[in-house]
């Protein structure tokens, strides 16, 4: 495949810039799915491109889920899915993205515009790509490598595979979804329609990184009911819900907050608080890699509720606990060959793969829970969700080649159930 490096270079650079220019920002305040109609703009482009590549079975549904099926070239393999999200983060403008291409990067500071610059002293990953092609923003928007790099890498791999039928591959499903950034996309995703035994999101960052583990996550909403009475005649009667909520918040262990933890440590994070004397509410998210430890944290929040209730006679505290997603490692454990093949697929590109645990969740975690184990492959994108986002072309090429390798490793290799 080495002789095809130039083809991947040209195809990916053009493709990525084209997708990056389409405004697909999602909106956490919208109640529709997709949360923004504009996500259809890119979905329709991809739909047309997949058809033009000769992919026979392409469906775009009313919620902006695109599922396409490319038949295999061998019998006996398991269907696998390749998945990326088309929206970009609402944290920063994704309108009028104007990608800048720096060829033969000289290793110095890259000026984005008069005001902002990318300095390798601050972002040492840049020095890995001296002499290579790098794509940056013009300093006014994000780049959208999260996850248009993933979209482009999958599309390049599919284009390559469809014009190289001599490469053995199983049936493939190509899946593009909206609203990963708002966490809403999976709510309307037709998981039952998938035929894939395993799926792979292409939505990571550092080159050669593989993620097969993420947090188990709960959101706990705590509601405080007080007893309201004129403060002038309140002695012995008033129960102040706002004060109860602030006591509760102060009892959350600061040493187990997101800002005090990293690596494999979990945390509690107070995400919202509001209220008055009569009623108050707060929300705490709980994260842990270990499912039992996550449950113990939820039980601790229950204990805190009883403690606060005891301190405020006349007041009451109620919890509403929602499990948001589960560590995908649990679903991958019975199928060790999946991660082994990912590692091998990356190694075949000449890179040494690295395994990480995601301190967050992915759409893949939610899909894993629905019965399709879905680990995550790198895209090469850096400094995601802001003006300093950049991506190196060789990283995109190796991501795309990793996908081609992975597909071959699944061809004809039926794994244990
Ligand atoms: Zn993403």
Short mmCIF file of C-alpha atoms and ligand atoms in Angstrom, two decimals:
data_model
loop_
_atom_site.label_atom_id
_atom_site.label_comp_id
_atom_site.label_asym_id
_atom_site.label_seq_id
_atom_site.Cartn_x
_atom_site.Cartn_y
_atom_site.Cartn_z
CA UNK A 1 0.00 0.00 0.00
CA UNK A 2 3.08 2.25 0.36
CA UNK A 3 2.86 3.29 -3.30
CA UNK A 4 -0.61 4.64 -2.52
CA UNK A 5 0.68 7.16 -0.01
CA UNK A 6 0.41 9.95 -2.60
CA UNK A 7 -3.19 9.00 -3.38
CA UNK A 8 -4.14 9.13 0.33
CA UNK A 9 -2.25 12.43 0.75
CA UNK A 10 -4.20 14.13 -2.03
CA UNK A 11 -7.54 12.54 -1.27
CA UNK A 12 -7.49 13.23 2.48
CA UNK A 13 -6.24 16.80 2.26
CA UNK A 14 -8.94 17.77 -0.21
CA UNK A 15 -11.68 15.77 1.48
CA UNK A 16 -10.96 17.01 5.00
CA UNK A 17 -10.92 20.68 3.98
CA UNK A 18 -14.15 20.26 2.06
CA UNK A 19 -15.97 18.72 5.04
CA UNK A 20 -14.41 21.20 7.49
CA UNK A 21 -15.94 24.13 5.55
CA UNK A 22 -19.49 22.85 6.05
CA UNK A 23 -21.09 24.49 9.12
CA UNK A 24 -22.38 21.60 11.29
CA UNK A 25 -22.27 22.98 14.85
CA UNK A 26 -24.74 21.19 17.14
CA UNK A 27 -26.82 22.95 19.82
CA UNK A 28 -27.24 21.63 23.36
CA UNK A 29 -30.27 23.92 23.94
CA UNK A 30 -32.31 22.48 21.08
CA UNK A 31 -34.86 19.75 21.75
CA UNK A 32 -34.94 18.33 18.20
CA UNK A 33 -32.71 15.60 16.73
CA UNK A 34 -30.61 16.52 14.99
CA UNK A 35 -30.30 19.57 17.23
CA UNK A 36 -29.47 21.68 14.15
CA UNK A 37 -30.84 21.26 10.61
CA UNK A 38 -27.47 22.29 9.17
CA UNK A 39 -26.00 18.90 10.08
CA UNK A 40 -28.02 17.56 7.13
CA UNK A 41 -25.85 19.68 4.81
CA UNK A 42 -22.85 17.44 5.42
CA UNK A 43 -24.94 14.27 5.73
CA UNK A 44 -26.37 14.86 2.22
CA UNK A 45 -22.91 15.48 0.77
CA UNK A 46 -21.69 12.20 2.28
CA UNK A 47 -24.80 10.38 1.08
CA UNK A 48 -24.15 11.54 -2.50
CA UNK A 49 -20.42 10.75 -2.31
CA UNK A 50 -21.06 7.23 -1.02
CA UNK A 51 -23.47 6.61 -3.90
CA UNK A 52 -20.92 8.01 -6.36
CA UNK A 53 -18.36 5.55 -4.97
CA UNK A 54 -20.75 2.76 -5.93
CA UNK A 55 -21.87 1.89 -2.41
CA UNK A 56 -25.23 0.27 -3.19
CA UNK A 57 -27.14 0.63 0.06
CA UNK A 58 -27.19 4.16 1.54
CA UNK A 59 -29.88 5.42 3.93
CA UNK A 60 -30.19 8.84 5.55
CA UNK A 61 -33.03 8.96 8.08
CA UNK A 62 -35.06 11.91 9.40
CA UNK A 63 -32.81 12.19 12.45
CA UNK A 64 -29.72 12.60 10.24
CA UNK A 65 -28.32 9.11 10.83
CA UNK A 66 -26.51 7.91 7.71
CA UNK A 67 -25.93 4.17 7.33
CA UNK A 68 -24.30 2.75 4.21
CA UNK A 69 -23.37 -0.82 3.39
CA UNK A 70 -20.43 -1.87 1.24
CA UNK A 71 -20.55 -5.61 0.43
CA UNK A 72 -17.51 -7.69 1.31
CA UNK A 73 -15.15 -9.33 -1.15
CA UNK A 74 -14.80 -12.60 0.80
CA UNK A 75 -17.24 -14.99 2.39
CA UNK A 76 -17.32 -15.79 6.05
CA UNK A 77 -16.20 -12.59 7.71
CA UNK A 78 -18.21 -10.72 10.28
CA UNK A 79 -19.78 -7.40 9.35
CA UNK A 80 -17.95 -4.52 10.96
CA UNK A 81 -18.94 -0.88 11.29
CA UNK A 82 -16.93 2.32 10.86
CA UNK A 83 -18.42 5.29 12.62
CA UNK A 84 -17.81 9.04 12.98
CA UNK A 85 -19.89 12.05 13.97
CA UNK A 86 -20.63 14.95 11.63
CA UNK A 87 -21.39 17.69 14.18
CA UNK A 88 -18.77 19.99 15.70
CA UNK A 89 -18.63 21.23 19.28
CA UNK A 90 -20.94 24.13 20.24
CA UNK A 91 -18.16 25.48 22.53
CA UNK A 92 -16.63 27.55 19.73
CA UNK A 93 -17.70 28.94 16.35
CA UNK A 94 -17.77 26.41 13.54
CA UNK A 95 -19.17 28.81 10.94
CA UNK A 96 -17.13 29.88 7.90
CA UNK A 97 -14.25 27.58 8.80
CA UNK A 98 -11.31 28.45 6.59
CA UNK A 99 -8.67 25.71 6.90
CA UNK A 100 -5.08 26.78 6.34
CA UNK A 101 -2.62 24.33 4.84
CA UNK A 102 1.03 24.61 5.89
CA UNK A 103 3.26 22.55 3.62
CA UNK A 104 6.73 21.41 4.70
CA UNK A 105 6.24 22.76 8.22
CA UNK A 106 9.53 24.37 9.33
CA UNK A 107 9.16 23.62 13.05
CA UNK A 108 8.57 27.25 14.03
CA UNK A 109 5.61 29.22 15.35
CA UNK A 110 2.59 29.11 13.03
CA UNK A 111 0.73 32.42 12.81
CA UNK A 112 -3.01 31.78 12.56
CA UNK A 113 -3.81 35.48 12.12
CA UNK A 114 -2.57 38.84 13.50
CA UNK A 115 -3.67 37.93 17.00
CA UNK A 116 -3.19 34.19 17.50
CA UNK A 117 -0.37 31.74 16.87
CA UNK A 118 0.46 28.08 17.40
CA UNK A 119 3.74 27.80 19.28
CA UNK A 120 5.55 24.42 19.35
CA UNK A 121 6.88 25.34 22.83
CA UNK A 122 3.28 25.26 24.01
CA UNK A 123 2.14 22.40 21.77
CA UNK A 124 5.17 20.07 21.50
CA UNK A 125 3.24 17.55 19.40
CA UNK A 126 3.86 19.94 16.47
CA UNK A 127 7.55 19.03 16.42
CA UNK A 128 6.62 15.46 15.45
CA UNK A 129 5.57 16.78 12.05
CA UNK A 130 8.47 19.00 10.94
CA UNK A 131 8.74 18.83 7.14
CA UNK A 132 5.16 17.55 6.86
CA UNK A 133 1.83 19.08 5.87
CA UNK A 134 -0.26 20.54 8.71
CA UNK A 135 -3.80 21.95 8.61
CA UNK A 136 -4.76 24.73 11.06
CA UNK A 137 -7.59 27.25 11.51
CA UNK A 138 -7.39 30.93 10.55
CA UNK A 139 -7.69 31.75 14.27
CA UNK A 140 -11.37 32.75 14.15
CA UNK A 141 -13.12 29.36 14.35
CA UNK A 142 -12.48 25.81 15.43
CA UNK A 143 -11.22 23.44 12.73
CA UNK A 144 -13.67 20.61 13.30
CA UNK A 145 -11.10 17.81 13.10
CA UNK A 146 -13.37 16.44 15.83
CA UNK A 147 -14.78 14.67 14.04
CA UNK A 148 -14.50 15.61 10.36
CA UNK A 149 -11.03 14.10 10.36
CA UNK A 150 -12.70 10.82 11.35
CA UNK A 151 -15.33 11.26 8.63
CA UNK A 152 -12.65 11.98 6.01
CA UNK A 153 -10.44 9.06 7.13
CA UNK A 154 -13.37 6.64 6.85
CA UNK A 155 -14.44 8.06 3.47
CA UNK A 156 -10.89 7.80 2.07
CA UNK A 157 -10.61 4.21 3.31
CA UNK A 158 -13.98 3.34 1.74
CA UNK A 159 -13.00 5.01 -1.52
CA UNK A 160 -9.72 3.08 -1.53
CA UNK A 161 -11.38 -0.23 -0.71
CA UNK A 162 -14.12 0.16 -3.30
CA UNK A 163 -11.53 0.71 -6.03
CA UNK A 164 -9.36 -2.18 -4.73
CA UNK A 165 -11.68 -5.20 -4.67
CA UNK A 166 -8.61 -7.45 -4.54
CA UNK A 167 -8.18 -6.42 -0.91
CA UNK A 168 -10.12 -8.93 1.20
CA UNK A 169 -12.83 -7.34 3.32
CA UNK A 170 -15.98 -8.42 5.11
CA UNK A 171 -19.31 -6.60 4.67
CA UNK A 172 -18.85 -3.06 5.95
CA UNK A 173 -21.28 -0.62 7.48
CA UNK A 174 -20.36 3.06 7.26
CA UNK A 175 -22.14 5.05 9.95
CA UNK A 176 -22.24 8.84 10.25
CA UNK A 177 -24.23 10.29 13.14
CA UNK A 178 -25.28 13.76 14.34
CA UNK A 179 -25.00 15.29 17.79
CA UNK A 180 -22.16 13.43 19.43
CA UNK A 181 -21.10 16.68 21.08
CA UNK A 182 -24.51 17.29 22.64
CA UNK A 183 -24.82 13.64 23.68
CA UNK A 184 -28.19 13.53 21.90
CA UNK A 185 -27.36 11.59 18.72
CA UNK A 186 -27.60 8.12 20.18
CA UNK A 187 -31.12 8.79 21.50
CA UNK A 188 -32.56 8.37 18.02
CA UNK A 189 -29.88 6.12 16.52
CA UNK A 190 -31.44 2.96 15.03
CA UNK A 191 -29.03 0.53 16.69
CA UNK A 192 -31.34 -2.38 15.85
CA UNK A 193 -30.83 -1.69 12.14
CA UNK A 194 -27.08 -2.30 12.41
CA UNK A 195 -25.80 -5.64 11.17
CA UNK A 196 -22.29 -5.07 12.55
CA UNK A 197 -20.89 -7.52 15.05
CA UNK A 198 -18.36 -4.88 16.12
CA UNK A 199 -18.09 -1.22 15.32
CA UNK A 200 -15.19 1.26 15.46
CA UNK A 201 -15.55 4.96 16.11
CA UNK A 202 -12.83 7.06 14.49
CA UNK A 203 -12.96 9.94 16.94
CA UNK A 204 -9.78 10.01 19.00
CA UNK A 205 -6.82 12.38 19.03
CA UNK A 206 -3.10 11.48 19.21
CA UNK A 207 -1.74 9.42 16.38
CA UNK A 208 -1.63 5.65 17.04
CA UNK A 209 -3.94 5.95 20.07
CA UNK A 210 -6.63 3.33 20.70
CA UNK A 211 -9.32 3.67 23.34
CA UNK A 212 -11.19 0.61 24.53
CA UNK A 213 -12.14 1.85 27.97
CA UNK A 214 -14.14 4.81 29.25
CA UNK A 215 -15.90 5.98 32.39
CA UNK A 216 -19.06 4.52 33.80
CA UNK A 217 -21.22 7.61 34.30
CA UNK A 218 -24.20 8.66 36.40
CA UNK A 219 -26.01 11.95 36.69
CA UNK A 220 -27.69 12.52 40.06
CA UNK A 221 -30.22 15.34 40.39
CA UNK A 222 -30.79 16.30 44.04
CA UNK A 223 -33.97 18.19 44.94
CA UNK A 224 -34.32 19.99 48.28
CA UNK A 225 -37.79 20.84 49.58
CA UNK A 226 -37.80 23.47 52.32
CA UNK A 227 -40.46 25.02 54.51
CA UNK A 228 -41.02 28.68 53.70
CA UNK A 229 -42.35 31.18 56.23
CA UNK A 230 -41.81 34.93 56.82
CA UNK A 231 -38.25 35.18 58.16
CA UNK A 232 -39.48 37.55 60.92
CA UNK A 233 -41.47 34.76 62.53
CA UNK A 234 -39.46 31.79 61.32
CA UNK A 235 -37.77 30.63 64.49
CA UNK A 236 -37.98 26.88 64.85
CA UNK A 237 -40.11 26.56 61.70
CA UNK A 238 -38.24 27.61 58.56
CA UNK A 239 -36.33 25.00 56.57
CA UNK A 240 -34.19 26.81 54.00
CA UNK A 241 -33.81 24.71 50.82
CA UNK A 242 -31.14 27.03 49.38
CA UNK A 243 -29.04 26.56 52.53
CA UNK A 244 -29.58 22.80 52.39
CA UNK A 245 -28.31 22.71 48.81
CA UNK A 246 -25.22 24.70 49.68
CA UNK A 247 -24.45 22.43 52.67
CA UNK A 248 -24.83 19.42 50.36
CA UNK A 249 -22.49 20.95 47.78
CA UNK A 250 -19.90 21.77 50.46
CA UNK A 251 -19.84 18.13 51.62
CA UNK A 252 -18.74 16.79 48.20
CA UNK A 253 -15.11 15.67 48.59
CA UNK A 254 -12.85 18.25 46.95
CA UNK A 255 -10.05 15.70 46.64
CA UNK A 256 -12.33 13.69 44.35
CA UNK A 257 -13.29 16.47 41.94
CA UNK A 258 -12.32 16.60 38.23
CA UNK A 259 -9.72 19.29 38.98
CA UNK A 260 -8.06 17.09 41.62
CA UNK A 261 -7.95 13.81 39.68
CA UNK A 262 -6.51 12.27 36.53
CA UNK A 263 -5.40 8.89 35.20
CA UNK A 264 -7.63 6.13 36.51
CA UNK A 265 -9.21 8.07 39.40
CA UNK A 266 -12.92 8.80 39.30
CA UNK A 267 -14.71 11.88 40.62
CA UNK A 268 -17.83 13.75 41.70
CA UNK A 269 -18.55 17.00 39.91
CA UNK A 270 -21.17 19.55 40.91
CA UNK A 271 -22.51 20.74 37.55
CA UNK A 272 -25.54 22.88 38.48
CA UNK A 273 -27.04 24.56 41.53
CA UNK A 274 -30.10 26.81 41.88
CA UNK A 275 -32.92 27.49 44.27
CA UNK A 276 -34.71 29.55 46.89
CA UNK A 277 -36.00 29.01 50.43
CA UNK A 278 -38.88 26.83 49.27
CA UNK A 279 -37.04 24.64 46.80
CA UNK A 280 -33.54 24.07 45.50
CA UNK A 281 -31.87 21.71 43.10
CA UNK A 282 -28.39 20.66 42.20
CA UNK A 283 -26.85 18.16 39.85
CA UNK A 284 -23.79 16.02 40.41
CA UNK A 285 -22.14 13.86 37.80
CA UNK A 286 -20.32 10.75 38.99
CA UNK A 287 -17.53 9.16 36.99
CA UNK A 288 -15.47 6.04 37.61
CA UNK A 289 -13.80 3.38 35.47
CA UNK A 290 -14.92 0.69 37.91
CA UNK A 291 -18.67 0.00 37.82
CA UNK A 292 -18.83 -1.00 41.52
CA UNK A 293 -16.90 2.10 42.57
CA UNK A 294 -19.29 4.27 40.53
CA UNK A 295 -22.21 2.68 42.37
CA UNK A 296 -20.51 3.27 45.72
CA UNK A 297 -20.20 6.94 44.79
CA UNK A 298 -23.92 7.10 44.02
CA UNK A 299 -24.64 5.45 47.39
CA UNK A 300 -22.47 8.09 49.09
CA UNK A 301 -24.59 10.84 47.49
CA UNK A 302 -27.64 9.14 49.00
CA UNK A 303 -25.99 9.16 52.44
CA UNK A 304 -25.22 12.88 52.06
CA UNK A 305 -28.92 13.49 51.37
CA UNK A 306 -29.86 11.86 54.69
CA UNK A 307 -27.14 13.86 56.48
CA UNK A 308 -28.47 17.17 55.14
CA UNK A 309 -32.05 16.18 55.92
CA UNK A 310 -30.99 15.46 59.51
CA UNK A 311 -29.40 18.90 59.80
CA UNK A 312 -32.54 20.71 58.57
CA UNK A 313 -35.68 19.51 60.38
CA UNK A 314 -38.75 20.17 58.23
CA UNK A 315 -36.79 19.90 54.98
CA UNK A 316 -36.50 16.88 52.71
CA UNK A 317 -34.04 15.72 50.07
CA UNK A 318 -34.75 13.51 47.06
CA UNK A 319 -32.41 11.99 44.50
CA UNK A 320 -33.04 11.12 40.89
CA UNK A 321 -30.24 8.96 39.48
CA UNK A 322 -29.73 8.36 35.75
CA UNK A 323 -27.03 6.06 34.40
CA UNK A 324 -25.58 7.89 31.38
CA UNK A 325 -23.16 5.35 29.95
CA UNK A 326 -21.13 2.30 30.93
CA UNK A 327 -17.42 1.54 30.57
CA UNK A 328 -17.17 -0.16 27.17
CA UNK A 329 -14.33 -2.39 28.49
CA UNK A 330 -17.00 -4.59 30.04
CA UNK A 331 -18.45 -5.36 26.59
CA UNK A 332 -15.06 -5.83 24.92
CA UNK A 333 -13.62 -8.18 27.52
CA UNK A 334 -15.28 -11.31 26.03
CA UNK A 335 -13.78 -10.41 22.60
CA UNK A 336 -10.06 -9.72 23.15
CA UNK A 337 -9.39 -10.23 19.41
CA UNK A 338 -11.09 -6.90 18.63
CA UNK A 339 -8.52 -4.75 20.41
CA UNK A 340 -5.69 -7.08 19.32
CA UNK A 341 -6.65 -6.48 15.67
CA UNK A 342 -6.81 -2.73 16.24
CA UNK A 343 -3.30 -2.81 17.70
CA UNK A 344 -2.10 -4.88 14.74
CA UNK A 345 -3.82 -2.58 12.22
CA UNK A 346 -1.94 0.42 13.63
CA UNK A 347 1.36 -1.50 13.84
CA UNK A 348 1.07 -2.35 10.13
CA UNK A 349 1.30 1.40 9.38
CA UNK A 350 4.71 1.47 11.08
CA UNK A 351 3.49 3.14 14.29
CA UNK A 352 3.60 1.71 17.81
CA UNK A 353 0.01 1.80 19.08
CA UNK A 354 -0.89 3.05 22.57
CA UNK A 355 -3.95 2.06 24.61
CA UNK A 356 -5.73 4.76 26.64
CA UNK A 357 -8.72 4.94 28.95
CA UNK A 358 -11.02 7.83 28.00
CA UNK A 359 -11.88 10.13 30.90
CA UNK A 360 -15.30 10.64 29.38
CA UNK A 361 -17.77 8.72 27.28
CA UNK A 362 -18.28 8.17 23.57
CA UNK A 363 -21.16 7.28 21.30
CA UNK A 364 -19.27 3.99 21.07
CA UNK A 365 -19.87 3.41 24.78
CA UNK A 366 -23.60 3.79 24.27
CA UNK A 367 -23.54 1.57 21.20
CA UNK A 368 -21.53 -1.05 23.15
CA UNK A 369 -24.28 -1.06 25.75
CA UNK A 370 -26.81 -1.65 22.97
CA UNK A 371 -24.99 -4.82 21.92
CA UNK A 372 -22.36 -3.69 19.39
CA UNK A 373 -18.98 -3.43 21.15
CA UNK A 374 -17.41 -0.22 19.79
CA UNK A 375 -13.86 0.86 20.68
CA UNK A 376 -12.28 4.05 19.34
CA UNK A 377 -9.43 4.73 16.91
CA UNK A 378 -7.33 7.92 16.70
CA UNK A 379 -7.91 10.65 14.10
CA UNK A 380 -4.72 12.68 14.67
CA UNK A 381 -6.68 15.85 15.63
CA UNK A 382 -5.07 18.12 18.27
CA UNK A 383 -6.34 20.86 20.65
CA UNK A 384 -9.93 19.95 19.84
CA UNK A 385 -12.90 22.35 20.17
CA UNK A 386 -11.09 25.65 19.73
CA UNK A 387 -9.12 28.02 17.52
CA UNK A 388 -5.83 26.17 18.22
CA UNK A 389 -7.07 22.97 16.65
CA UNK A 390 -4.71 21.46 14.09
CA UNK A 391 -4.05 18.16 12.39
CA UNK A 392 -1.11 16.70 10.52
CA UNK A 393 -1.79 15.14 7.12
CA UNK A 394 0.48 12.08 7.72
CA UNK A 395 -1.54 11.29 10.87
CA UNK A 396 -4.74 11.35 8.82
CA UNK A 397 -3.14 9.10 6.21
CA UNK A 398 -2.06 6.58 8.86
CA UNK A 399 -5.53 6.65 10.44
CA UNK A 400 -7.08 5.89 7.06
CA UNK A 401 -4.54 3.13 6.37
CA UNK A 402 -5.19 1.69 9.84
CA UNK A 403 -8.85 1.40 8.85
CA UNK A 404 -7.93 -0.42 5.63
CA UNK A 405 -5.66 -2.77 7.63
CA UNK A 406 -8.33 -3.38 10.24
CA UNK A 407 -10.89 -4.30 7.60
CA UNK A 408 -8.48 -6.87 6.14
CA UNK A 409 -7.82 -8.38 9.57
CA UNK A 410 -11.55 -8.98 9.92
CA UNK A 411 -11.92 -10.52 6.46
CA UNK A 412 -12.74 -14.18 6.66
CA UNK A 413 -11.68 -14.30 10.30
CA UNK A 414 -14.73 -15.37 12.19
CA UNK A 415 -14.09 -14.89 15.87
CA UNK A 416 -15.31 -16.86 18.82
CA UNK A 417 -18.89 -15.95 19.79
ZN1 LIG B 1 -15.65 13.71 18.68
#
